[in-house]
Amino acid sequence: MTFCVTEEDVLFTHGIDIDSQSTQAMSNEFSEEDIAVHNTPDDLWLAINDKVYDFTDFAPDHPGGAEIIHQYAGKDASDEYNSFHAPSLVQKALDAKYHLGSLKVSKSNKKKQSESNGQAKNKSRSPNERPPLRDIINLHDFENVASTALAKKEWAYISGGANDNLTRDANASFLGRIWLRPAVMRDVKTVNTTTELFGCNLQLPVYISPTGAALTGGEQGELALAKGAAKMGIIQTLATPSSFPHEDVLDVTPERAFFQLYVNKNRKLSEDLLKKVTKTGKIKAVFVTADLPVVSKREADERVKSENAGPGEDWKGSGLARQTGSFIDPSLNWDDIAWLRAQVDVPIVIKGIQRWEDAKLAMQHDVQGIVLSNHGGRAADTAPPAILLLLELHKNCPEVFNKLVVLVDGGFRRGSDVLKAICLGASAVGLGRPFAYSVGYGEDGVEHAFNSKSSSPGVQETLFRPGRY
């Protein structure tokens, strides 16, 4: 079970603070038989990590829809939950009164859990079982390692795109079709790669794009991204569907972060979420995802789910994203910018611009930036490669570059890719999947992806090194 949604896209409501009452409730013990009878929408219990919770009131408002919770009614949902969420998430998401007690595990179930844990270990490799970081010399290597190190489900979730993956693959391939024109005999002894983005100084014109459920890439998830970004002098975009509670990620974020928002059908939940994350003072901009009004068909994700479905289970459309995407508000439109502005006093960025006409509309509304993005090829397949949109803007509405901060993401893997986007007018470039893969090495992996002093300088490997263009 996932209590989450994608793009990246798994979401649990980070809503209500836990208090000391929960520790008192945990003194109660329930057997598997006790839990099994609470298996209806009007009386719904779940066991997660040897703790028992009452989801009856929460299920109807679950941002991923009630169906995914109903599938595990009266059961132990630990295996599915732990694939995408930190243990602390459910404890902080549910009010203390819904923390019922502990699960009394039978001997037979202990054996089953032991076998399950053993199988999980065989599927996923720890950082110590992966090639050493010194052997990782570029961002492609992180992806290659992840393809064999991650469990099948996690790999499908991170790597997969929509339908035939045409847009996902075109994002990268079209970057290779844009040629540089190197100028020579220029003094490049001293090069300054720093930039400013929404008041934040960056060591590179690069930021970490929002990736939901970063735990799928490695057990430190968003915590590793936050710490690594801070050390490298860049910035993380914390996703609505974070594996860890937002407050936990912000606690390890020294000064600044961006926040990605999926607008909930229940606008009050989005309002509360924005209030919670911005009160820390660390959120410097809110990126509103606009390119996923409904969740796309992601076949690699669905295949894994259907292969694991039992004989009597309904597997159709059972991929993680499709199962849990019902909370996203498909009615979101330009008139809602006024509502968003009333919620936050930081810059608003519209993420998911895929044509010049919408970039022009953004200029007419109270937003400060746009992200040219197709959701990493995970939204509408055959949408144009992100880099081509920069060319489209120059042709049809070049004034946008003077009025808005223009960002771009999708397919960037080399420093030369970043350089091309900067030359074409982007203020900075977002990278998502490469860092989702680097999390497999924890915080060290995130640092290694950027560290210009290491033997594998990652994004900096070519950025501005060849000279001026």
PDB file of C-alpha atoms in Angstrom, residues 211-406:
ATOM      1  CA  THR A 211      10.870  13.579  -6.692  1.00  0.00           C
ATOM      2  CA  GLY A 212       8.092  11.924  -4.734  1.00  0.00           C
ATOM      3  CA  ALA A 213       8.831   9.051  -2.370  1.00  0.00           C
ATOM      4  CA  ALA A 214      12.605   9.434  -2.492  1.00  0.00           C
ATOM      5  CA  LEU A 215      12.826   6.454  -0.157  1.00  0.00           C
ATOM      6  CA  THR A 216      12.419   4.327  -3.275  1.00  0.00           C
ATOM      7  CA  GLY A 217      15.952   5.299  -4.258  1.00  0.00           C
ATOM      8  CA  GLY A 218      17.556   4.748  -0.870  1.00  0.00           C
ATOM      9  CA  GLU A 219      16.676   4.545   2.795  1.00  0.00           C
ATOM     10  CA  GLN A 220      17.748   8.122   3.603  1.00  0.00           C
ATOM     11  CA  GLY A 221      15.448   9.542   0.931  1.00  0.00           C
ATOM     12  CA  GLU A 222      14.727  13.250   1.189  1.00  0.00           C
ATOM     13  CA  LEU A 223      16.965  13.579   4.234  1.00  0.00           C
ATOM     14  CA  ALA A 224      20.000  12.721   2.106  1.00  0.00           C
ATOM     15  CA  LEU A 225      18.882  15.124  -0.607  1.00  0.00           C
ATOM     16  CA  ALA A 226      18.461  17.971   1.875  1.00  0.00           C
ATOM     17  CA  LYS A 227      21.822  17.434   3.549  1.00  0.00           C
ATOM     18  CA  GLY A 228      23.705  16.866   0.313  1.00  0.00           C
ATOM     19  CA  ALA A 229      22.183  19.902  -1.376  1.00  0.00           C
ATOM     20  CA  ALA A 230      23.137  22.124   1.546  1.00  0.00           C
ATOM     21  CA  LYS A 231      26.741  20.926   1.531  1.00  0.00           C
ATOM     22  CA  MET A 232      27.069  21.407  -2.218  1.00  0.00           C
ATOM     23  CA  GLY A 233      25.574  24.895  -2.182  1.00  0.00           C
ATOM     24  CA  ILE A 234      22.492  24.091  -4.241  1.00  0.00           C
ATOM     25  CA  ILE A 235      18.860  23.665  -3.235  1.00  0.00           C
ATOM     26  CA  GLN A 236      16.324  20.857  -2.966  1.00  0.00           C
ATOM     27  CA  THR A 237      12.689  21.076  -4.025  1.00  0.00           C
ATOM     28  CA  LEU A 238      10.764  19.184  -1.362  1.00  0.00           C
ATOM     29  CA  ALA A 239       7.841  17.291  -2.882  1.00  0.00           C
ATOM     30  CA  THR A 240       4.307  17.114  -1.535  1.00  0.00           C
ATOM     31  CA  PRO A 241       4.577  13.301  -1.645  1.00  0.00           C
ATOM     32  CA  SER A 242       7.675  13.059   0.517  1.00  0.00           C
ATOM     33  CA  SER A 243       8.617   9.717   2.077  1.00  0.00           C
ATOM     34  CA  PHE A 244       9.584  11.512   5.279  1.00  0.00           C
ATOM     35  CA  PRO A 245       7.434  14.011   7.171  1.00  0.00           C
ATOM     36  CA  HIS A 246       8.044  17.461   5.750  1.00  0.00           C
ATOM     37  CA  GLU A 247       9.003  18.780   9.154  1.00  0.00           C
ATOM     38  CA  ASP A 248      11.711  16.128   9.485  1.00  0.00           C
ATOM     39  CA  VAL A 249      13.217  17.098   6.135  1.00  0.00           C
ATOM     40  CA  LEU A 250      13.081  20.793   6.963  1.00  0.00           C
ATOM     41  CA  ASP A 251      14.706  20.092  10.330  1.00  0.00           C
ATOM     42  CA  VAL A 252      17.844  18.849   8.534  1.00  0.00           C
ATOM     43  CA  THR A 253      17.651  21.642   5.944  1.00  0.00           C
ATOM     44  CA  PRO A 254      19.960  24.380   7.261  1.00  0.00           C
ATOM     45  CA  GLU A 255      18.510  27.441   5.567  1.00  0.00           C
ATOM     46  CA  ARG A 256      16.516  27.101   2.388  1.00  0.00           C
ATOM     47  CA  ALA A 257      14.424  24.838   0.184  1.00  0.00           C
ATOM     48  CA  PHE A 258      11.765  25.072  -2.482  1.00  0.00           C
ATOM     49  CA  PHE A 259       8.432  23.300  -2.064  1.00  0.00           C
ATOM     50  CA  GLN A 260       6.455  21.478  -4.761  1.00  0.00           C
ATOM     51  CA  LEU A 261       2.680  21.508  -4.398  1.00  0.00           C
ATOM     52  CA  TYR A 262       0.082  19.164  -5.826  1.00  0.00           C
ATOM     53  CA  VAL A 263      -3.187  20.998  -5.280  1.00  0.00           C
ATOM     54  CA  ASN A 264      -5.645  18.796  -3.431  1.00  0.00           C
ATOM     55  CA  LYS A 265      -9.327  18.549  -4.342  1.00  0.00           C
ATOM     56  CA  ASN A 266      -9.869  19.416  -0.705  1.00  0.00           C
ATOM     57  CA  ARG A 267      -8.331  22.875  -0.853  1.00  0.00           C
ATOM     58  CA  LYS A 268      -8.287  23.135   2.930  1.00  0.00           C
ATOM     59  CA  LEU A 269      -5.716  20.322   3.051  1.00  0.00           C
ATOM     60  CA  SER A 270      -3.481  22.230   0.631  1.00  0.00           C
ATOM     61  CA  GLU A 271      -3.914  25.415   2.633  1.00  0.00           C
ATOM     62  CA  ASP A 272      -2.923  23.651   5.848  1.00  0.00           C
ATOM     63  CA  LEU A 273       0.057  22.035   4.151  1.00  0.00           C
ATOM     64  CA  LEU A 274       1.341  25.336   2.778  1.00  0.00           C
ATOM     65  CA  LYS A 275       0.904  26.984   6.148  1.00  0.00           C
ATOM     66  CA  LYS A 276       2.842  24.209   7.853  1.00  0.00           C
ATOM     67  CA  VAL A 277       5.848  24.173   5.528  1.00  0.00           C
ATOM     68  CA  THR A 278       6.173  27.935   5.064  1.00  0.00           C
ATOM     69  CA  LYS A 279       6.006  28.803   8.760  1.00  0.00           C
ATOM     70  CA  THR A 280       9.585  27.541   9.128  1.00  0.00           C
ATOM     71  CA  GLY A 281      10.828  30.412   6.980  1.00  0.00           C
ATOM     72  CA  LYS A 282      12.973  27.993   4.984  1.00  0.00           C
ATOM     73  CA  ILE A 283      10.702  27.664   1.947  1.00  0.00           C
ATOM     74  CA  LYS A 284      11.831  30.301  -0.541  1.00  0.00           C
ATOM     75  CA  ALA A 285       9.457  29.482  -3.416  1.00  0.00           C
ATOM     76  CA  VAL A 286       6.457  27.258  -4.090  1.00  0.00           C
ATOM     77  CA  PHE A 287       6.433  25.238  -7.309  1.00  0.00           C
ATOM     78  CA  VAL A 288       2.843  24.406  -8.284  1.00  0.00           C
ATOM     79  CA  THR A 289       2.635  21.305 -10.472  1.00  0.00           C
ATOM     80  CA  ALA A 290       0.260  22.017 -13.348  1.00  0.00           C
ATOM     81  CA  ASP A 291       1.025  19.266 -15.854  1.00  0.00           C
ATOM     82  CA  LEU A 292      -0.638  16.361 -14.060  1.00  0.00           C
ATOM     83  CA  PRO A 293      -4.372  17.097 -13.681  1.00  0.00           C
ATOM     84  CA  VAL A 294      -4.913  13.356 -13.964  1.00  0.00           C
ATOM     85  CA  VAL A 295      -2.308  10.651 -13.504  1.00  0.00           C
ATOM     86  CA  SER A 296      -0.935   9.148 -16.680  1.00  0.00           C
ATOM     87  CA  LYS A 297      -0.674   5.496 -17.663  1.00  0.00           C
ATOM     88  CA  ARG A 298       2.734   4.236 -16.543  1.00  0.00           C
ATOM     89  CA  GLU A 299       3.029   0.752 -17.860  1.00  0.00           C
ATOM     90  CA  ALA A 300       6.288  -0.335 -16.228  1.00  0.00           C
ATOM     91  CA  ASP A 301       4.769   0.513 -12.862  1.00  0.00           C
ATOM     92  CA  GLU A 302       1.545  -1.310 -13.691  1.00  0.00           C
ATOM     93  CA  ARG A 303       3.341  -4.429 -14.902  1.00  0.00           C
ATOM     94  CA  VAL A 304       5.115  -4.847 -11.584  1.00  0.00           C
ATOM     95  CA  LYS A 305       1.818  -4.495  -9.745  1.00  0.00           C
ATOM     96  CA  SER A 306      -0.003  -6.940 -12.020  1.00  0.00           C
ATOM     97  CA  GLU A 307       2.772  -9.529 -11.706  1.00  0.00           C
ATOM     98  CA  ASN A 308       2.442  -9.377  -7.929  1.00  0.00           C
ATOM     99  CA  ALA A 309      -1.363  -9.523  -7.881  1.00  0.00           C
ATOM    100  CA  GLY A 310      -3.024 -12.630  -6.537  1.00  0.00           C
ATOM    101  CA  PRO A 311      -5.458 -14.759  -8.590  1.00  0.00           C
ATOM    102  CA  GLY A 312      -8.522 -12.968  -7.274  1.00  0.00           C
ATOM    103  CA  GLU A 313      -7.150  -9.459  -7.195  1.00  0.00           C
ATOM    104  CA  ASP A 314      -8.128  -6.707  -9.593  1.00  0.00           C
ATOM    105  CA  TRP A 315      -4.850  -5.632 -11.151  1.00  0.00           C
ATOM    106  CA  LYS A 316      -6.165  -3.414 -13.931  1.00  0.00           C
ATOM    107  CA  GLY A 317      -4.725   0.065 -13.623  1.00  0.00           C
ATOM    108  CA  SER A 318      -2.961  -1.019 -10.462  1.00  0.00           C
ATOM    109  CA  GLY A 319       0.267   0.927 -10.845  1.00  0.00           C
ATOM    110  CA  LEU A 320       1.345   3.051  -7.933  1.00  0.00           C
ATOM    111  CA  ALA A 321       0.676   6.358  -9.644  1.00  0.00           C
ATOM    112  CA  ARG A 322      -2.753   5.422 -10.986  1.00  0.00           C
ATOM    113  CA  GLN A 323      -3.847   3.884  -7.703  1.00  0.00           C
ATOM    114  CA  THR A 324      -2.995   6.911  -5.649  1.00  0.00           C
ATOM    115  CA  GLY A 325      -3.578   9.895  -7.903  1.00  0.00           C
ATOM    116  CA  SER A 326      -7.188  10.622  -7.121  1.00  0.00           C
ATOM    117  CA  PHE A 327      -6.426  13.466  -4.717  1.00  0.00           C
ATOM    118  CA  ILE A 328      -5.065  15.822  -7.412  1.00  0.00           C
ATOM    119  CA  ASP A 329      -7.523  18.562  -8.318  1.00  0.00           C
ATOM    120  CA  PRO A 330      -8.216  18.436 -12.080  1.00  0.00           C
ATOM    121  CA  SER A 331     -10.047  21.769 -11.901  1.00  0.00           C
ATOM    122  CA  LEU A 332      -6.865  23.764 -11.177  1.00  0.00           C
ATOM    123  CA  ASN A 333      -6.722  26.752 -13.545  1.00  0.00           C
ATOM    124  CA  TRP A 334      -5.259  30.222 -13.951  1.00  0.00           C
ATOM    125  CA  ASP A 335      -8.014  31.789 -11.837  1.00  0.00           C
ATOM    126  CA  ASP A 336      -6.658  29.816  -8.871  1.00  0.00           C
ATOM    127  CA  ILE A 337      -3.448  31.852  -8.813  1.00  0.00           C
ATOM    128  CA  ALA A 338      -5.258  34.424  -6.664  1.00  0.00           C
ATOM    129  CA  TRP A 339      -6.133  31.691  -4.152  1.00  0.00           C
ATOM    130  CA  LEU A 340      -2.525  30.482  -4.117  1.00  0.00           C
ATOM    131  CA  ARG A 341      -1.202  33.994  -3.625  1.00  0.00           C
ATOM    132  CA  ALA A 342      -3.445  34.384  -0.588  1.00  0.00           C
ATOM    133  CA  GLN A 343      -1.798  31.323   0.990  1.00  0.00           C
ATOM    134  CA  VAL A 344       1.890  32.243   0.655  1.00  0.00           C
ATOM    135  CA  ASP A 345       4.069  35.325   0.484  1.00  0.00           C
ATOM    136  CA  VAL A 346       6.951  33.665  -1.359  1.00  0.00           C
ATOM    137  CA  PRO A 347       7.447  33.446  -5.138  1.00  0.00           C
ATOM    138  CA  ILE A 348       5.018  31.171  -6.986  1.00  0.00           C
ATOM    139  CA  VAL A 349       6.388  29.095  -9.848  1.00  0.00           C
ATOM    140  CA  ILE A 350       4.185  27.196 -12.310  1.00  0.00           C
ATOM    141  CA  LYS A 351       5.791  23.838 -13.017  1.00  0.00           C
ATOM    142  CA  GLY A 352       4.829  22.034 -16.202  1.00  0.00           C
ATOM    143  CA  ILE A 353       4.717  24.664 -18.951  1.00  0.00           C
ATOM    144  CA  GLN A 354       4.774  22.836 -22.310  1.00  0.00           C
ATOM    145  CA  ARG A 355       3.900  25.511 -24.873  1.00  0.00           C
ATOM    146  CA  TRP A 356       4.649  29.173 -25.391  1.00  0.00           C
ATOM    147  CA  GLU A 357       0.995  30.247 -25.073  1.00  0.00           C
ATOM    148  CA  ASP A 358       0.947  29.120 -21.431  1.00  0.00           C
ATOM    149  CA  ALA A 359       4.223  30.906 -20.748  1.00  0.00           C
ATOM    150  CA  LYS A 360       2.561  34.069 -22.009  1.00  0.00           C
ATOM    151  CA  LEU A 361      -0.444  33.461 -19.758  1.00  0.00           C
ATOM    152  CA  ALA A 362       1.905  33.063 -16.805  1.00  0.00           C
ATOM    153  CA  MET A 363       3.195  36.583 -17.457  1.00  0.00           C
ATOM    154  CA  GLN A 364      -0.363  37.870 -17.104  1.00  0.00           C
ATOM    155  CA  HIS A 365      -0.839  36.359 -13.655  1.00  0.00           C
ATOM    156  CA  ASP A 366       0.770  36.874 -10.280  1.00  0.00           C
ATOM    157  CA  VAL A 367       3.550  34.322 -10.610  1.00  0.00           C
ATOM    158  CA  GLN A 368       7.276  34.874 -10.517  1.00  0.00           C
ATOM    159  CA  GLY A 369       8.573  31.930 -12.497  1.00  0.00           C
ATOM    160  CA  ILE A 370       7.840  28.964 -14.733  1.00  0.00           C
ATOM    161  CA  VAL A 371       9.389  25.537 -15.178  1.00  0.00           C
ATOM    162  CA  LEU A 372       9.468  24.215 -18.721  1.00  0.00           C
ATOM    163  CA  SER A 373       8.770  20.597 -17.905  1.00  0.00           C
ATOM    164  CA  ASN A 374       6.879  17.525 -19.056  1.00  0.00           C
ATOM    165  CA  HIS A 375       7.148  15.767 -15.689  1.00  0.00           C
ATOM    166  CA  GLY A 376      10.186  13.843 -16.866  1.00  0.00           C
ATOM    167  CA  GLY A 377       8.075  12.198 -19.545  1.00  0.00           C
ATOM    168  CA  ARG A 378       5.663  10.929 -16.904  1.00  0.00           C
ATOM    169  CA  ALA A 379       2.650  13.072 -17.868  1.00  0.00           C
ATOM    170  CA  ALA A 380       1.483  13.344 -21.503  1.00  0.00           C
ATOM    171  CA  ASP A 381       3.577  11.121 -23.742  1.00  0.00           C
ATOM    172  CA  THR A 382       4.643  12.841 -27.001  1.00  0.00           C
ATOM    173  CA  ALA A 383       4.716  16.224 -25.254  1.00  0.00           C
ATOM    174  CA  PRO A 384       7.716  18.171 -26.606  1.00  0.00           C
ATOM    175  CA  PRO A 385      11.201  17.725 -25.152  1.00  0.00           C
ATOM    176  CA  ALA A 386      11.795  20.368 -22.499  1.00  0.00           C
ATOM    177  CA  ILE A 387      14.875  21.888 -24.142  1.00  0.00           C
ATOM    178  CA  LEU A 388      12.900  22.649 -27.327  1.00  0.00           C
ATOM    179  CA  LEU A 389      10.526  24.850 -25.366  1.00  0.00           C
ATOM    180  CA  LEU A 390      13.350  27.303 -24.740  1.00  0.00           C
ATOM    181  CA  LEU A 391      13.698  27.693 -28.508  1.00  0.00           C
ATOM    182  CA  GLU A 392       9.926  28.036 -28.839  1.00  0.00           C
ATOM    183  CA  LEU A 393       9.849  30.848 -26.283  1.00  0.00           C
ATOM    184  CA  HIS A 394      12.603  32.757 -28.085  1.00  0.00           C
ATOM    185  CA  LYS A 395      10.629  32.538 -31.314  1.00  0.00           C
ATOM    186  CA  ASN A 396       7.140  33.361 -30.026  1.00  0.00           C
ATOM    187  CA  CYS A 397       7.399  35.322 -26.757  1.00  0.00           C
ATOM    188  CA  PRO A 398      11.014  36.297 -25.983  1.00  0.00           C
ATOM    189  CA  GLU A 399       9.764  38.885 -23.498  1.00  0.00           C
ATOM    190  CA  VAL A 400       9.093  36.088 -21.001  1.00  0.00           C
ATOM    191  CA  PHE A 401      12.810  35.871 -20.230  1.00  0.00           C
ATOM    192  CA  ASN A 402      12.760  39.461 -18.949  1.00  0.00           C
ATOM    193  CA  LYS A 403       9.574  39.147 -16.928  1.00  0.00           C
ATOM    194  CA  LEU A 404       9.776  35.698 -15.325  1.00  0.00           C
ATOM    195  CA  VAL A 405      12.401  33.342 -13.983  1.00  0.00           C
ATOM    196  CA  VAL A 406      12.532  30.592 -16.591  1.00  0.00           C
TER     197      VAL A 406
END
